[in-house]
Amino acid sequence: MAEIKMQDRGQTTWKDQIRQAVDSTMSNPLIRDFQTFRDDLKQKAIDVWERGKDLTYQLTGTNYKARGNKLGTAYEKGAIYNELERRTRDQRDTQSETRKPDTNRPDSTQSDHERNQELSGHANSTTKQATNRIDRTTETNRTSQSARQSSLSEDLERFKQQQRDQQRTISRDAKRRAKPLQRADKDRQSKDNRRTAKDKQRPTGQQQHVENPKRQPKPDRSRDYGPSR
């Protein structure tokens, strides 16, 4: 809910900040081990540590943190370690190639024609190596780009599913809360209907309260019996 509110206000969530920092760190080809990876993220105000089978990222000085599997497949422990190991292996191969003795050094006894052929062959091999490296780098970039795109699509689908679940929960709670009110309205309506029906059954000119009959005046009997004594 906090992420949804921040996105509605147009703010960047802490998960997006962590993703951007990790992407910036991994774009640096000099990051080849986990310690360097951790130090570079530390400079970007991101703390990272191993926790079980995954990594945990946290904004420095806050309680906002998330595990790698919650950010995407490209931010999990396995993906980070595999990329760092690949870079270390490529560096080791490059250093071993530079340390090999130069067996293609031209011999003074060779003729100019033979020397030119060797040089042309060496140039072709160098071109092939550069082409192979470019192809391998392109394939790596495509793989990482496809992995990031898949992780973003998975995160978007997971976010949509969370929104649908929250909407179902809200509608279900609203229906549950509305049932007692609807029942009370029905009872009140039925009572009003019964009262209206009773009022209709009563005669129109009937008086609800019967008035007390007027008292008749007492007859004057003094005339019959003579004057009173």
mmCIF file with all atom_site columns, C-alpha atoms in Angstrom:
data_model
loop_
_atom_site.group_PDB
_atom_site.id
_atom_site.type_symbol
_atom_site.label_atom_id
_atom_site.label_alt_id
_atom_site.label_comp_id
_atom_site.label_asym_id
_atom_site.label_entity_id
_atom_site.label_seq_id
_atom_site.pdbx_PDB_ins_code
_atom_site.Cartn_x
_atom_site.Cartn_y
_atom_site.Cartn_z
_atom_site.occupancy
_atom_site.B_iso_or_equiv
_atom_site.pdbx_formal_charge
_atom_site.auth_seq_id
_atom_site.auth_comp_id
_atom_site.auth_asym_id
_atom_site.auth_atom_id
_atom_site.pdbx_PDB_model_num
ATOM 1   C CA . MET A 1 1   ? 0.000   0.000   0.000   1.00 0.00 ? 1   MET A CA 1
ATOM 2   C CA . ALA A 1 2   ? 2.873   2.377   0.741   1.00 0.00 ? 2   ALA A CA 1
ATOM 3   C CA . GLU A 1 3   ? 4.336   1.784   -2.722  1.00 0.00 ? 3   GLU A CA 1
ATOM 4   C CA . ILE A 1 4   ? 0.941   2.307   -4.355  1.00 0.00 ? 4   ILE A CA 1
ATOM 5   C CA . LYS A 1 5   ? 0.441   5.620   -2.539  1.00 0.00 ? 5   LYS A CA 1
ATOM 6   C CA . MET A 1 6   ? 3.951   6.802   -3.480  1.00 0.00 ? 6   MET A CA 1
ATOM 7   C CA . GLN A 1 7   ? 3.375   5.891   -7.132  1.00 0.00 ? 7   GLN A CA 1
ATOM 8   C CA . ASP A 1 8   ? 0.017   7.700   -7.108  1.00 0.00 ? 8   ASP A CA 1
ATOM 9   C CA . ARG A 1 9   ? 1.817   10.837  -5.849  1.00 0.00 ? 9   ARG A CA 1
ATOM 10  C CA . GLY A 1 10  ? 4.437   10.466  -8.587  1.00 0.00 ? 10  GLY A CA 1
ATOM 11  C CA . GLN A 1 11  ? 7.228   9.627   -6.140  1.00 0.00 ? 11  GLN A CA 1
ATOM 12  C CA . THR A 1 12  ? 9.967   7.038   -6.661  1.00 0.00 ? 12  THR A CA 1
ATOM 13  C CA . THR A 1 13  ? 9.604   4.010   -4.392  1.00 0.00 ? 13  THR A CA 1
ATOM 14  C CA . TRP A 1 14  ? 12.511  2.686   -2.366  1.00 0.00 ? 14  TRP A CA 1
ATOM 15  C CA . LYS A 1 15  ? 12.556  -0.489  -4.486  1.00 0.00 ? 15  LYS A CA 1
ATOM 16  C CA . ASP A 1 16  ? 13.085  1.570   -7.634  1.00 0.00 ? 16  ASP A CA 1
ATOM 17  C CA . GLN A 1 17  ? 15.889  3.471   -5.884  1.00 0.00 ? 17  GLN A CA 1
ATOM 18  C CA . ILE A 1 18  ? 17.572  0.179   -4.974  1.00 0.00 ? 18  ILE A CA 1
ATOM 19  C CA . ARG A 1 19  ? 17.177  -1.132  -8.535  1.00 0.00 ? 19  ARG A CA 1
ATOM 20  C CA . GLN A 1 20  ? 18.689  2.024   -10.023 1.00 0.00 ? 20  GLN A CA 1
ATOM 21  C CA . ALA A 1 21  ? 21.663  1.885   -7.620  1.00 0.00 ? 21  ALA A CA 1
ATOM 22  C CA . VAL A 1 22  ? 22.332  -1.812  -8.372  1.00 0.00 ? 22  VAL A CA 1
ATOM 23  C CA . ASP A 1 23  ? 22.086  -1.218  -12.127 1.00 0.00 ? 23  ASP A CA 1
ATOM 24  C CA . SER A 1 24  ? 24.534  1.684   -11.875 1.00 0.00 ? 24  SER A CA 1
ATOM 25  C CA . THR A 1 25  ? 26.988  -0.437  -9.874  1.00 0.00 ? 25  THR A CA 1
ATOM 26  C CA . MET A 1 26  ? 26.811  -3.437  -12.173 1.00 0.00 ? 26  MET A CA 1
ATOM 27  C CA . SER A 1 27  ? 27.304  -1.226  -15.235 1.00 0.00 ? 27  SER A CA 1
ATOM 28  C CA . ASN A 1 28  ? 30.839  -0.547  -13.971 1.00 0.00 ? 28  ASN A CA 1
ATOM 29  C CA . PRO A 1 29  ? 33.132  -3.234  -15.494 1.00 0.00 ? 29  PRO A CA 1
ATOM 30  C CA . LEU A 1 30  ? 35.637  -2.799  -12.634 1.00 0.00 ? 30  LEU A CA 1
ATOM 31  C CA . ILE A 1 31  ? 33.178  -4.364  -10.162 1.00 0.00 ? 31  ILE A CA 1
ATOM 32  C CA . ARG A 1 32  ? 34.359  -7.996  -10.144 1.00 0.00 ? 32  ARG A CA 1
ATOM 33  C CA . ASP A 1 33  ? 33.826  -9.239  -6.560  1.00 0.00 ? 33  ASP A CA 1
ATOM 34  C CA . PHE A 1 34  ? 31.160  -8.978  -3.880  1.00 0.00 ? 34  PHE A CA 1
ATOM 35  C CA . GLN A 1 35  ? 33.208  -6.750  -1.574  1.00 0.00 ? 35  GLN A CA 1
ATOM 36  C CA . THR A 1 36  ? 33.700  -4.145  -4.296  1.00 0.00 ? 36  THR A CA 1
ATOM 37  C CA . PHE A 1 37  ? 30.022  -4.478  -5.164  1.00 0.00 ? 37  PHE A CA 1
ATOM 38  C CA . ARG A 1 38  ? 29.068  -3.825  -1.528  1.00 0.00 ? 38  ARG A CA 1
ATOM 39  C CA . ASP A 1 39  ? 31.435  -0.840  -1.173  1.00 0.00 ? 39  ASP A CA 1
ATOM 40  C CA . ASP A 1 40  ? 30.132  0.795   -4.330  1.00 0.00 ? 40  ASP A CA 1
ATOM 41  C CA . LEU A 1 41  ? 26.523  0.430   -3.155  1.00 0.00 ? 41  LEU A CA 1
ATOM 42  C CA . LYS A 1 42  ? 27.556  1.835   0.226   1.00 0.00 ? 42  LYS A CA 1
ATOM 43  C CA . GLN A 1 43  ? 28.622  5.030   -1.533  1.00 0.00 ? 43  GLN A CA 1
ATOM 44  C CA . LYS A 1 44  ? 25.144  5.190   -3.082  1.00 0.00 ? 44  LYS A CA 1
ATOM 45  C CA . ALA A 1 45  ? 23.498  4.929   0.403   1.00 0.00 ? 45  ALA A CA 1
ATOM 46  C CA . ILE A 1 46  ? 22.500  1.283   -0.111  1.00 0.00 ? 46  ILE A CA 1
ATOM 47  C CA . ASP A 1 47  ? 23.424  -1.457  2.383   1.00 0.00 ? 47  ASP A CA 1
ATOM 48  C CA . VAL A 1 48  ? 23.541  -5.044  1.136   1.00 0.00 ? 48  VAL A CA 1
ATOM 49  C CA . TRP A 1 49  ? 24.241  -8.298  2.948   1.00 0.00 ? 49  TRP A CA 1
ATOM 50  C CA . GLU A 1 50  ? 23.726  -12.008 2.475   1.00 0.00 ? 50  GLU A CA 1
ATOM 51  C CA . ARG A 1 51  ? 20.726  -13.517 4.181   1.00 0.00 ? 51  ARG A CA 1
ATOM 52  C CA . GLY A 1 52  ? 20.240  -17.217 3.547   1.00 0.00 ? 52  GLY A CA 1
ATOM 53  C CA . LYS A 1 53  ? 19.909  -17.999 -0.135  1.00 0.00 ? 53  LYS A CA 1
ATOM 54  C CA . ASP A 1 54  ? 19.329  -14.395 -1.182  1.00 0.00 ? 54  ASP A CA 1
ATOM 55  C CA . LEU A 1 55  ? 20.575  -10.831 -0.736  1.00 0.00 ? 55  LEU A CA 1
ATOM 56  C CA . THR A 1 56  ? 18.880  -8.098  1.307   1.00 0.00 ? 56  THR A CA 1
ATOM 57  C CA . TYR A 1 57  ? 19.082  -4.453  0.224   1.00 0.00 ? 57  TYR A CA 1
ATOM 58  C CA . GLN A 1 58  ? 18.282  -1.516  2.522   1.00 0.00 ? 58  GLN A CA 1
ATOM 59  C CA . LEU A 1 59  ? 18.358  2.243   2.226   1.00 0.00 ? 59  LEU A CA 1
ATOM 60  C CA . THR A 1 60  ? 20.993  3.497   4.651   1.00 0.00 ? 60  THR A CA 1
ATOM 61  C CA . GLY A 1 61  ? 19.507  5.026   7.791   1.00 0.00 ? 61  GLY A CA 1
ATOM 62  C CA . THR A 1 62  ? 15.920  3.896   7.045   1.00 0.00 ? 62  THR A CA 1
ATOM 63  C CA . ASN A 1 63  ? 13.718  0.864   7.557   1.00 0.00 ? 63  ASN A CA 1
ATOM 64  C CA . TYR A 1 64  ? 13.056  0.503   3.821   1.00 0.00 ? 64  TYR A CA 1
ATOM 65  C CA . LYS A 1 65  ? 14.542  -2.790  2.695   1.00 0.00 ? 65  LYS A CA 1
ATOM 66  C CA . ALA A 1 66  ? 13.734  -5.571  0.255   1.00 0.00 ? 66  ALA A CA 1
ATOM 67  C CA . ARG A 1 67  ? 15.066  -8.981  -0.679  1.00 0.00 ? 67  ARG A CA 1
ATOM 68  C CA . GLY A 1 68  ? 16.526  -9.662  -4.081  1.00 0.00 ? 68  GLY A CA 1
ATOM 69  C CA . ASN A 1 69  ? 13.682  -11.940 -5.195  1.00 0.00 ? 69  ASN A CA 1
ATOM 70  C CA . LYS A 1 70  ? 11.236  -9.083  -4.497  1.00 0.00 ? 70  LYS A CA 1
ATOM 71  C CA . LEU A 1 71  ? 13.151  -6.750  -6.817  1.00 0.00 ? 71  LEU A CA 1
ATOM 72  C CA . GLY A 1 72  ? 13.562  -9.130  -9.754  1.00 0.00 ? 72  GLY A CA 1
ATOM 73  C CA . THR A 1 73  ? 15.639  -12.057 -10.968 1.00 0.00 ? 73  THR A CA 1
ATOM 74  C CA . ALA A 1 74  ? 18.525  -9.765  -11.976 1.00 0.00 ? 74  ALA A CA 1
ATOM 75  C CA . TYR A 1 75  ? 18.945  -8.662  -8.335  1.00 0.00 ? 75  TYR A CA 1
ATOM 76  C CA . GLU A 1 76  ? 18.997  -12.089 -6.703  1.00 0.00 ? 76  GLU A CA 1
ATOM 77  C CA . LYS A 1 77  ? 22.081  -13.582 -5.118  1.00 0.00 ? 77  LYS A CA 1
ATOM 78  C CA . GLY A 1 78  ? 22.667  -16.150 -7.861  1.00 0.00 ? 78  GLY A CA 1
ATOM 79  C CA . ALA A 1 79  ? 22.476  -13.601 -10.697 1.00 0.00 ? 79  ALA A CA 1
ATOM 80  C CA . ILE A 1 80  ? 24.837  -11.139 -8.974  1.00 0.00 ? 80  ILE A CA 1
ATOM 81  C CA . TYR A 1 81  ? 27.421  -13.804 -8.061  1.00 0.00 ? 81  TYR A CA 1
ATOM 82  C CA . ASN A 1 82  ? 27.342  -15.374 -11.542 1.00 0.00 ? 82  ASN A CA 1
ATOM 83  C CA . GLU A 1 83  ? 27.983  -12.001 -13.191 1.00 0.00 ? 83  GLU A CA 1
ATOM 84  C CA . LEU A 1 84  ? 30.855  -11.182 -10.802 1.00 0.00 ? 84  LEU A CA 1
ATOM 85  C CA . GLU A 1 85  ? 32.444  -14.611 -11.324 1.00 0.00 ? 85  GLU A CA 1
ATOM 86  C CA . ARG A 1 86  ? 32.174  -14.214 -15.096 1.00 0.00 ? 86  ARG A CA 1
ATOM 87  C CA . ARG A 1 87  ? 33.973  -10.869 -14.938 1.00 0.00 ? 87  ARG A CA 1
ATOM 88  C CA . THR A 1 88  ? 36.717  -12.337 -12.739 1.00 0.00 ? 88  THR A CA 1
ATOM 89  C CA . ARG A 1 89  ? 37.144  -15.258 -15.129 1.00 0.00 ? 89  ARG A CA 1
ATOM 90  C CA . ASP A 1 90  ? 37.363  -12.957 -18.152 1.00 0.00 ? 90  ASP A CA 1
ATOM 91  C CA . GLN A 1 91  ? 39.974  -10.827 -16.395 1.00 0.00 ? 91  GLN A CA 1
ATOM 92  C CA . ARG A 1 92  ? 42.014  -13.926 -15.529 1.00 0.00 ? 92  ARG A CA 1
ATOM 93  C CA . ASP A 1 93  ? 41.882  -15.118 -19.132 1.00 0.00 ? 93  ASP A CA 1
ATOM 94  C CA . THR A 1 94  ? 42.964  -11.713 -20.384 1.00 0.00 ? 94  THR A CA 1
ATOM 95  C CA . GLN A 1 95  ? 45.926  -11.593 -18.012 1.00 0.00 ? 95  GLN A CA 1
ATOM 96  C CA . SER A 1 96  ? 47.006  -15.099 -18.999 1.00 0.00 ? 96  SER A CA 1
ATOM 97  C CA . GLU A 1 97  ? 46.920  -14.120 -22.662 1.00 0.00 ? 97  GLU A CA 1
ATOM 98  C CA . THR A 1 98  ? 49.131  -11.079 -22.050 1.00 0.00 ? 98  THR A CA 1
ATOM 99  C CA . ARG A 1 99  ? 51.687  -13.116 -20.073 1.00 0.00 ? 99  ARG A CA 1
ATOM 100 C CA . LYS A 1 100 ? 52.271  -15.654 -22.871 1.00 0.00 ? 100 LYS A CA 1
ATOM 101 C CA . PRO A 1 101 ? 55.636  -15.296 -24.669 1.00 0.00 ? 101 PRO A CA 1
ATOM 102 C CA . ASP A 1 102 ? 55.524  -13.728 -28.077 1.00 0.00 ? 102 ASP A CA 1
ATOM 103 C CA . THR A 1 103 ? 56.274  -16.645 -30.391 1.00 0.00 ? 103 THR A CA 1
ATOM 104 C CA . ASN A 1 104 ? 55.310  -14.631 -33.437 1.00 0.00 ? 104 ASN A CA 1
ATOM 105 C CA . ARG A 1 105 ? 58.405  -12.360 -33.217 1.00 0.00 ? 105 ARG A CA 1
ATOM 106 C CA . PRO A 1 106 ? 59.909  -12.051 -36.718 1.00 0.00 ? 106 PRO A CA 1
ATOM 107 C CA . ASP A 1 107 ? 63.109  -13.984 -37.373 1.00 0.00 ? 107 ASP A CA 1
ATOM 108 C CA . SER A 1 108 ? 65.995  -12.184 -39.018 1.00 0.00 ? 108 SER A CA 1
ATOM 109 C CA . THR A 1 109 ? 66.666  -15.193 -41.240 1.00 0.00 ? 109 THR A CA 1
ATOM 110 C CA . GLN A 1 110 ? 63.200  -15.068 -42.759 1.00 0.00 ? 110 GLN A CA 1
ATOM 111 C CA . SER A 1 111 ? 62.617  -13.337 -46.025 1.00 0.00 ? 111 SER A CA 1
ATOM 112 C CA . ASP A 1 112 ? 60.505  -10.289 -46.384 1.00 0.00 ? 112 ASP A CA 1
ATOM 113 C CA . HIS A 1 113 ? 57.794  -12.233 -48.182 1.00 0.00 ? 113 HIS A CA 1
ATOM 114 C CA . GLU A 1 114 ? 57.498  -14.825 -45.378 1.00 0.00 ? 114 GLU A CA 1
ATOM 115 C CA . ARG A 1 115 ? 57.542  -12.094 -42.746 1.00 0.00 ? 115 ARG A CA 1
ATOM 116 C CA . ASN A 1 116 ? 54.725  -10.221 -44.507 1.00 0.00 ? 116 ASN A CA 1
ATOM 117 C CA . GLN A 1 117 ? 52.644  -13.402 -44.665 1.00 0.00 ? 117 GLN A CA 1
ATOM 118 C CA . GLU A 1 118 ? 53.070  -13.973 -40.920 1.00 0.00 ? 118 GLU A CA 1
ATOM 119 C CA . LEU A 1 119 ? 52.199  -10.389 -40.142 1.00 0.00 ? 119 LEU A CA 1
ATOM 120 C CA . SER A 1 120 ? 49.098  -10.570 -42.305 1.00 0.00 ? 120 SER A CA 1
ATOM 121 C CA . GLY A 1 121 ? 48.073  -13.824 -40.573 1.00 0.00 ? 121 GLY A CA 1
ATOM 122 C CA . HIS A 1 122 ? 48.659  -12.250 -37.159 1.00 0.00 ? 122 HIS A CA 1
ATOM 123 C CA . ALA A 1 123 ? 46.534  -9.244  -38.147 1.00 0.00 ? 123 ALA A CA 1
ATOM 124 C CA . ASN A 1 124 ? 43.726  -11.549 -39.291 1.00 0.00 ? 124 ASN A CA 1
ATOM 125 C CA . SER A 1 125 ? 43.849  -13.482 -36.028 1.00 0.00 ? 125 SER A CA 1
ATOM 126 C CA . THR A 1 126 ? 43.765  -10.232 -34.017 1.00 0.00 ? 126 THR A CA 1
ATOM 127 C CA . THR A 1 127 ? 40.749  -9.092  -36.011 1.00 0.00 ? 127 THR A CA 1
ATOM 128 C CA . LYS A 1 128 ? 39.019  -12.410 -35.343 1.00 0.00 ? 128 LYS A CA 1
ATOM 129 C CA . GLN A 1 129 ? 39.719  -12.158 -31.617 1.00 0.00 ? 129 GLN A CA 1
ATOM 130 C CA . ALA A 1 130 ? 38.339  -8.623  -31.478 1.00 0.00 ? 130 ALA A CA 1
ATOM 131 C CA . THR A 1 131 ? 35.265  -9.747  -33.436 1.00 0.00 ? 131 THR A CA 1
ATOM 132 C CA . ASN A 1 132 ? 34.742  -12.675 -31.065 1.00 0.00 ? 132 ASN A CA 1
ATOM 133 C CA . ARG A 1 133 ? 35.041  -10.393 -28.043 1.00 0.00 ? 133 ARG A CA 1
ATOM 134 C CA . ILE A 1 134 ? 32.551  -7.930  -29.522 1.00 0.00 ? 134 ILE A CA 1
ATOM 135 C CA . ASP A 1 135 ? 30.134  -10.773 -30.295 1.00 0.00 ? 135 ASP A CA 1
ATOM 136 C CA . ARG A 1 136 ? 30.501  -12.158 -26.769 1.00 0.00 ? 136 ARG A CA 1
ATOM 137 C CA . THR A 1 137 ? 29.970  -8.709  -25.239 1.00 0.00 ? 137 THR A CA 1
ATOM 138 C CA . THR A 1 138 ? 26.928  -8.165  -27.447 1.00 0.00 ? 138 THR A CA 1
ATOM 139 C CA . GLU A 1 139 ? 25.457  -11.531 -26.439 1.00 0.00 ? 139 GLU A CA 1
ATOM 140 C CA . THR A 1 140 ? 26.103  -10.741 -22.754 1.00 0.00 ? 140 THR A CA 1
ATOM 141 C CA . ASN A 1 141 ? 24.435  -7.344  -23.093 1.00 0.00 ? 141 ASN A CA 1
ATOM 142 C CA . ARG A 1 142 ? 21.478  -8.914  -24.864 1.00 0.00 ? 142 ARG A CA 1
ATOM 143 C CA . THR A 1 143 ? 21.179  -11.598 -22.166 1.00 0.00 ? 143 THR A CA 1
ATOM 144 C CA . SER A 1 144 ? 21.341  -9.061  -19.336 1.00 0.00 ? 144 SER A CA 1
ATOM 145 C CA . GLN A 1 145 ? 18.883  -6.788  -21.154 1.00 0.00 ? 145 GLN A CA 1
ATOM 146 C CA . SER A 1 146 ? 16.425  -9.655  -21.717 1.00 0.00 ? 146 SER A CA 1
ATOM 147 C CA . ALA A 1 147 ? 16.805  -10.700 -18.060 1.00 0.00 ? 147 ALA A CA 1
ATOM 148 C CA . ARG A 1 148 ? 16.059  -7.143  -16.908 1.00 0.00 ? 148 ARG A CA 1
ATOM 149 C CA . GLN A 1 149 ? 13.079  -6.899  -19.239 1.00 0.00 ? 149 GLN A CA 1
ATOM 150 C CA . SER A 1 150 ? 11.721  -10.221 -17.961 1.00 0.00 ? 150 SER A CA 1
ATOM 151 C CA . SER A 1 151 ? 12.249  -9.106  -14.364 1.00 0.00 ? 151 SER A CA 1
ATOM 152 C CA . LEU A 1 152 ? 10.444  -5.827  -15.031 1.00 0.00 ? 152 LEU A CA 1
ATOM 153 C CA . SER A 1 153 ? 7.544   -7.654  -16.694 1.00 0.00 ? 153 SER A CA 1
ATOM 154 C CA . GLU A 1 154 ? 7.341   -10.088 -13.777 1.00 0.00 ? 154 GLU A CA 1
ATOM 155 C CA . ASP A 1 155 ? 7.350   -7.206  -11.273 1.00 0.00 ? 155 ASP A CA 1
ATOM 156 C CA . LEU A 1 156 ? 4.638   -5.404  -13.240 1.00 0.00 ? 156 LEU A CA 1
ATOM 157 C CA . GLU A 1 157 ? 2.494   -8.537  -13.407 1.00 0.00 ? 157 GLU A CA 1
ATOM 158 C CA . ARG A 1 158 ? 3.027   -9.153  -9.667  1.00 0.00 ? 158 ARG A CA 1
ATOM 159 C CA . PHE A 1 159 ? 2.051   -5.528  -8.931  1.00 0.00 ? 159 PHE A CA 1
ATOM 160 C CA . LYS A 1 160 ? -1.129  -5.861  -11.039 1.00 0.00 ? 160 LYS A CA 1
ATOM 161 C CA . GLN A 1 161 ? -2.021  -9.093  -9.242  1.00 0.00 ? 161 GLN A CA 1
ATOM 162 C CA . GLN A 1 162 ? -1.577  -7.363  -5.855  1.00 0.00 ? 162 GLN A CA 1
ATOM 163 C CA . GLN A 1 163 ? -3.860  -4.552  -6.981  1.00 0.00 ? 163 GLN A CA 1
ATOM 164 C CA . ARG A 1 164 ? -6.518  -7.042  -8.099  1.00 0.00 ? 164 ARG A CA 1
ATOM 165 C CA . ASP A 1 165 ? -6.298  -8.906  -4.780  1.00 0.00 ? 165 ASP A CA 1
ATOM 166 C CA . GLN A 1 166 ? -6.606  -5.658  -2.827  1.00 0.00 ? 166 GLN A CA 1
ATOM 167 C CA . GLN A 1 167 ? -9.631  -4.596  -4.862  1.00 0.00 ? 167 GLN A CA 1
ATOM 168 C CA . ARG A 1 168 ? -11.294 -7.956  -4.226  1.00 0.00 ? 168 ARG A CA 1
ATOM 169 C CA . THR A 1 169 ? -10.602 -7.650  -0.498  1.00 0.00 ? 169 THR A CA 1
ATOM 170 C CA . ILE A 1 170 ? -11.991 -4.107  -0.365  1.00 0.00 ? 170 ILE A CA 1
ATOM 171 C CA . SER A 1 171 ? -15.163 -5.029  -2.273  1.00 0.00 ? 171 SER A CA 1
ATOM 172 C CA . ARG A 1 172 ? -15.673 -8.115  -0.107  1.00 0.00 ? 172 ARG A CA 1
ATOM 173 C CA . ASP A 1 173 ? -15.321 -6.055  3.087   1.00 0.00 ? 173 ASP A CA 1
ATOM 174 C CA . ALA A 1 174 ? -17.684 -3.400  1.748   1.00 0.00 ? 174 ALA A CA 1
ATOM 175 C CA . LYS A 1 175 ? -20.332 -6.019  0.953   1.00 0.00 ? 175 LYS A CA 1
ATOM 176 C CA . ARG A 1 176 ? -19.920 -7.582  4.395   1.00 0.00 ? 176 ARG A CA 1
ATOM 177 C CA . ARG A 1 177 ? -20.339 -4.213  6.079   1.00 0.00 ? 177 ARG A CA 1
ATOM 178 C CA . ALA A 1 178 ? -23.323 -3.266  3.920   1.00 0.00 ? 178 ALA A CA 1
ATOM 179 C CA . LYS A 1 179 ? -25.334 -6.400  4.781   1.00 0.00 ? 179 LYS A CA 1
ATOM 180 C CA . PRO A 1 180 ? -26.398 -5.279  8.319   1.00 0.00 ? 180 PRO A CA 1
ATOM 181 C CA . LEU A 1 181 ? -27.352 -1.855  6.976   1.00 0.00 ? 181 LEU A CA 1
ATOM 182 C CA . GLN A 1 182 ? -29.422 -3.384  4.199   1.00 0.00 ? 182 GLN A CA 1
ATOM 183 C CA . ARG A 1 183 ? -31.111 -5.725  6.672   1.00 0.00 ? 183 ARG A CA 1
ATOM 184 C CA . ALA A 1 184 ? -31.937 -2.802  8.986   1.00 0.00 ? 184 ALA A CA 1
ATOM 185 C CA . ASP A 1 185 ? -33.308 -0.803  6.061   1.00 0.00 ? 185 ASP A CA 1
ATOM 186 C CA . LYS A 1 186 ? -35.520 -3.717  5.036   1.00 0.00 ? 186 LYS A CA 1
ATOM 187 C CA . ASP A 1 187 ? -36.865 -4.109  8.599   1.00 0.00 ? 187 ASP A CA 1
ATOM 188 C CA . ARG A 1 188 ? -37.549 -0.393  8.843   1.00 0.00 ? 188 ARG A CA 1
ATOM 189 C CA . GLN A 1 189 ? -39.247 -0.417  5.432   1.00 0.00 ? 189 GLN A CA 1
ATOM 190 C CA . SER A 1 190 ? -41.420 -3.391  6.373   1.00 0.00 ? 190 SER A CA 1
ATOM 191 C CA . LYS A 1 191 ? -42.476 -1.682  9.613   1.00 0.00 ? 191 LYS A CA 1
ATOM 192 C CA . ASP A 1 192 ? -43.371 1.475   7.710   1.00 0.00 ? 192 ASP A CA 1
ATOM 193 C CA . ASN A 1 193 ? -45.355 -0.577  5.205   1.00 0.00 ? 193 ASN A CA 1
ATOM 194 C CA . ARG A 1 194 ? -47.314 -2.327  7.958   1.00 0.00 ? 194 ARG A CA 1
ATOM 195 C CA . ARG A 1 195 ? -48.044 0.987   9.692   1.00 0.00 ? 195 ARG A CA 1
ATOM 196 C CA . THR A 1 196 ? -49.215 2.489   6.389   1.00 0.00 ? 196 THR A CA 1
ATOM 197 C CA . ALA A 1 197 ? -51.487 -0.498  5.733   1.00 0.00 ? 197 ALA A CA 1
ATOM 198 C CA . LYS A 1 198 ? -53.085 -0.195  9.209   1.00 0.00 ? 198 LYS A CA 1
ATOM 199 C CA . ASP A 1 199 ? -53.684 3.522   8.690   1.00 0.00 ? 199 ASP A CA 1
ATOM 200 C CA . LYS A 1 200 ? -55.410 2.813   5.386   1.00 0.00 ? 200 LYS A CA 1
ATOM 201 C CA . GLN A 1 201 ? -57.726 0.243   6.986   1.00 0.00 ? 201 GLN A CA 1
ATOM 202 C CA . ARG A 1 202 ? -59.118 2.741   9.522   1.00 0.00 ? 202 ARG A CA 1
ATOM 203 C CA . PRO A 1 203 ? -62.344 4.668   8.596   1.00 0.00 ? 203 PRO A CA 1
ATOM 204 C CA . THR A 1 204 ? -61.872 8.198   7.432   1.00 0.00 ? 204 THR A CA 1
ATOM 205 C CA . GLY A 1 205 ? -64.274 9.989   9.808   1.00 0.00 ? 205 GLY A CA 1
ATOM 206 C CA . GLN A 1 206 ? -63.601 7.866   12.878  1.00 0.00 ? 206 GLN A CA 1
ATOM 207 C CA . GLN A 1 207 ? -62.528 9.826   15.932  1.00 0.00 ? 207 GLN A CA 1
ATOM 208 C CA . GLN A 1 208 ? -59.633 8.400   17.807  1.00 0.00 ? 208 GLN A CA 1
ATOM 209 C CA . HIS A 1 209 ? -60.808 9.728   21.154  1.00 0.00 ? 209 HIS A CA 1
ATOM 210 C CA . VAL A 1 210 ? -64.464 9.568   22.225  1.00 0.00 ? 210 VAL A CA 1
ATOM 211 C CA . GLU A 1 211 ? -65.579 12.802  23.776  1.00 0.00 ? 211 GLU A CA 1
ATOM 212 C CA . ASN A 1 212 ? -67.314 12.666  27.156  1.00 0.00 ? 212 ASN A CA 1
ATOM 213 C CA . PRO A 1 213 ? -71.043 13.248  26.801  1.00 0.00 ? 213 PRO A CA 1
ATOM 214 C CA . LYS A 1 214 ? -72.286 16.533  28.087  1.00 0.00 ? 214 LYS A CA 1
ATOM 215 C CA . ARG A 1 215 ? -74.010 16.395  31.483  1.00 0.00 ? 215 ARG A CA 1
ATOM 216 C CA . GLN A 1 216 ? -77.724 17.094  31.400  1.00 0.00 ? 216 GLN A CA 1
ATOM 217 C CA . PRO A 1 217 ? -78.836 19.843  33.782  1.00 0.00 ? 217 PRO A CA 1
ATOM 218 C CA . LYS A 1 218 ? -80.791 18.646  36.839  1.00 0.00 ? 218 LYS A CA 1
ATOM 219 C CA . PRO A 1 219 ? -84.519 19.359  36.689  1.00 0.00 ? 219 PRO A CA 1
ATOM 220 C CA . ASP A 1 220 ? -85.872 22.091  38.973  1.00 0.00 ? 220 ASP A CA 1
ATOM 221 C CA . ARG A 1 221 ? -88.188 20.264  41.402  1.00 0.00 ? 221 ARG A CA 1
ATOM 222 C CA . SER A 1 222 ? -88.829 23.219  43.702  1.00 0.00 ? 222 SER A CA 1
ATOM 223 C CA . ARG A 1 223 ? -91.978 24.074  41.839  1.00 0.00 ? 223 ARG A CA 1
ATOM 224 C CA . ASP A 1 224 ? -93.482 20.660  42.456  1.00 0.00 ? 224 ASP A CA 1
ATOM 225 C CA . TYR A 1 225 ? -92.902 20.495  46.216  1.00 0.00 ? 225 TYR A CA 1
ATOM 226 C CA . GLY A 1 226 ? -93.278 24.116  47.216  1.00 0.00 ? 226 GLY A CA 1
ATOM 227 C CA . PRO A 1 227 ? -90.757 26.405  48.675  1.00 0.00 ? 227 PRO A CA 1
ATOM 228 C CA . SER A 1 228 ? -87.743 24.841  50.138  1.00 0.00 ? 228 SER A CA 1
ATOM 229 C CA . ARG A 1 229 ? -87.324 24.924  53.882  1.00 0.00 ? 229 ARG A CA 1
#
